[in-house]
Tab-separated table of C-alpha atoms in Angstrom:
chain	number	residue	atom	x	y	z
A	1	ILE	CA	6.136	-17.763	-18.348
A	2	PRO	CA	5.215	-17.994	-14.793
A	3	HIS	CA	6.708	-15.502	-11.832
A	4	SER	CA	8.696	-17.696	-9.527
A	5	GLU	CA	8.476	-14.973	-6.701
A	6	TYR	CA	5.834	-13.305	-5.762
A	7	LYS	CA	5.608	-10.927	-2.256
A	8	PRO	CA	2.291	-9.961	-0.277
A	9	GLY	CA	0.401	-7.470	-1.691
A	10	ASP	CA	0.732	-8.604	-5.401
A	11	LEU	CA	-2.135	-8.717	-7.539
A	12	VAL	CA	-3.034	-11.860	-9.450
A	13	PHE	CA	-5.223	-14.253	-11.183
A	14	ALA	CA	-5.398	-17.641	-9.027
A	15	LYS	CA	-5.968	-21.040	-10.671
A	16	MET	CA	-7.940	-23.236	-8.562
A	17	LYS	CA	-8.869	-26.854	-9.609
A	18	GLY	CA	-12.674	-26.402	-10.895
A	19	TYR	CA	-12.977	-22.722	-10.925
A	20	PRO	CA	-12.005	-20.080	-13.283
A	21	HIS	CA	-8.793	-18.096	-13.069
A	22	TRP	CA	-9.879	-15.673	-10.370
A	23	PRO	CA	-9.050	-12.169	-9.146
A	24	ALA	CA	-6.570	-12.659	-6.083
A	25	ARG	CA	-4.096	-11.098	-3.669
A	26	ILE	CA	-0.657	-12.580	-1.998
A	27	ASP	CA	-1.313	-12.617	1.396
A	28	GLU	CA	1.416	-12.480	4.318
A	29	LEU	CA	1.551	-15.951	6.072
A	30	PRO	CA	0.007	-15.849	9.189
A	31	GLU	CA	2.257	-15.184	12.114
A	32	GLY	CA	3.964	-18.655	13.272
A	33	ALA	CA	3.072	-20.148	9.991
A	34	VAL	CA	6.143	-21.951	8.189
A	35	LYS	CA	6.921	-21.065	4.849
A	36	SER	CA	6.819	-24.471	3.139
A	37	SER	CA	9.853	-25.946	0.893
A	38	SER	CA	6.968	-26.055	-1.688
A	39	ASN	CA	6.485	-22.295	-1.977
A	40	LYS	CA	3.269	-21.921	-1.489
A	41	TYR	CA	1.623	-18.627	-1.267
A	42	GLN	CA	-1.513	-17.680	0.831
A	43	VAL	CA	-3.648	-16.343	-1.729
A	44	PHE	CA	-6.952	-14.448	-0.849
A	45	PHE	CA	-9.645	-14.476	-3.328
A	46	PHE	CA	-11.696	-11.391	-4.050
A	47	GLY	CA	-14.947	-11.244	-4.287
A	48	THR	CA	-15.557	-14.242	-2.236
A	49	HIS	CA	-12.987	-13.553	0.444
A	50	GLU	CA	-11.527	-17.166	0.850
A	51	THR	CA	-7.696	-18.082	1.208
A	52	ALA	CA	-6.140	-21.005	0.008
A	53	PHE	CA	-2.445	-22.015	-0.577
A	54	LEU	CA	-1.225	-22.001	-4.229
A	55	GLY	CA	2.038	-22.743	-6.131
A	56	ALA	CA	3.314	-19.977	-8.374
A	57	LYS	CA	2.518	-22.144	-11.288
A	58	ASP	CA	-1.163	-21.192	-10.495
A	59	LEU	CA	-0.442	-17.550	-10.353
A	60	PHE	CA	-0.522	-15.010	-13.037
A	61	PRO	CA	0.446	-11.615	-12.750
A	62	TYR	CA	-2.855	-9.264	-12.658
A	63	ASP	CA	-1.954	-6.728	-14.816
A	64	GLU	CA	-0.439	-9.103	-17.597
A	65	SER	CA	-3.293	-11.267	-17.202
A	66	LYS	CA	-6.401	-8.907	-17.020
A	67	GLU	CA	-7.205	-9.133	-20.738
A	68	LYS	CA	-7.345	-12.872	-21.041
A	69	PHE	CA	-8.893	-13.968	-17.829
A	70	GLY	CA	-10.803	-10.829	-16.883
A	71	LYS	CA	-13.896	-11.319	-18.730
A	72	ALA	CA	-17.389	-11.563	-17.012
A	73	ASN	CA	-18.338	-14.579	-15.364
A	74	LYS	CA	-21.298	-16.239	-13.653
A	75	ARG	CA	-19.618	-17.986	-10.965
A	76	LYS	CA	-20.978	-16.245	-7.713
A	77	GLY	CA	-18.423	-13.608	-6.456
A	78	PHE	CA	-16.589	-13.182	-9.560
A	79	THR	CA	-17.663	-9.933	-11.127
A	80	GLU	CA	-17.433	-8.575	-7.133
A	81	GLY	CA	-13.892	-9.812	-7.430
A	82	LEU	CA	-13.082	-7.805	-10.590
A	83	TRP	CA	-14.529	-4.783	-8.954
A	84	GLU	CA	-12.690	-5.033	-5.536
A	85	ILE	CA	-8.845	-5.823	-7.445
A	86	GLU	CA	-9.992	-2.513	-9.114
A	87	ASN	CA	-11.313	-0.545	-6.784
A	88	ASN	CA	-10.521	-1.826	-3.111
A	89	PRO	CA	-7.700	-4.229	-3.812
A	90	THR	CA	-6.767	-3.630	0.174
A	91	VAL	CA	-10.042	-5.321	1.519
A	92	THR	CA	-9.568	-7.737	4.028
A	93	HIS	CA	-11.500	-10.842	5.456
A	94	GLU	CA	-12.807	-8.411	8.108
A	95	GLY	CA	-15.251	-6.289	5.687
A	96	TYR	CA	-14.686	-3.689	3.521
A	97	GLU	CA	-12.440	-0.910	3.990
A	98	VAL	CA	-14.437	1.398	2.151
A	99	ASP	CA	-17.668	2.977	3.643
A	100	VAL	CA	-20.010	2.090	0.615
A	101	PHE	CA	-20.078	-0.693	-1.218
A	102	ILE	CA	-21.614	0.238	-4.838
A	103	PRO	CA	-22.216	-2.957	-6.711
A	104	LEU	CA	-21.973	-3.287	-10.320
């Protein structure tokens, strides 16, 4: 059952066309951004640190979906993303908030 409401900080798997379900976080909309009527959420992708706007139908709660989508994947950034969502979920675009990044 898809969630209809997410809030900033929620951890999810996000599905973008052409990509596997990816570990991600719901971010605050930037200052001045108008929340569109299409109810898109700004999503931050772990591992790649890219962002996108996605609707709730493409978002899946992380804890409930971990077994299903959290399997190793060869896509660049995916393994790092799984590490980050577990160990450094508050990481930002500016870089790591931990001092040392330990590769898997």
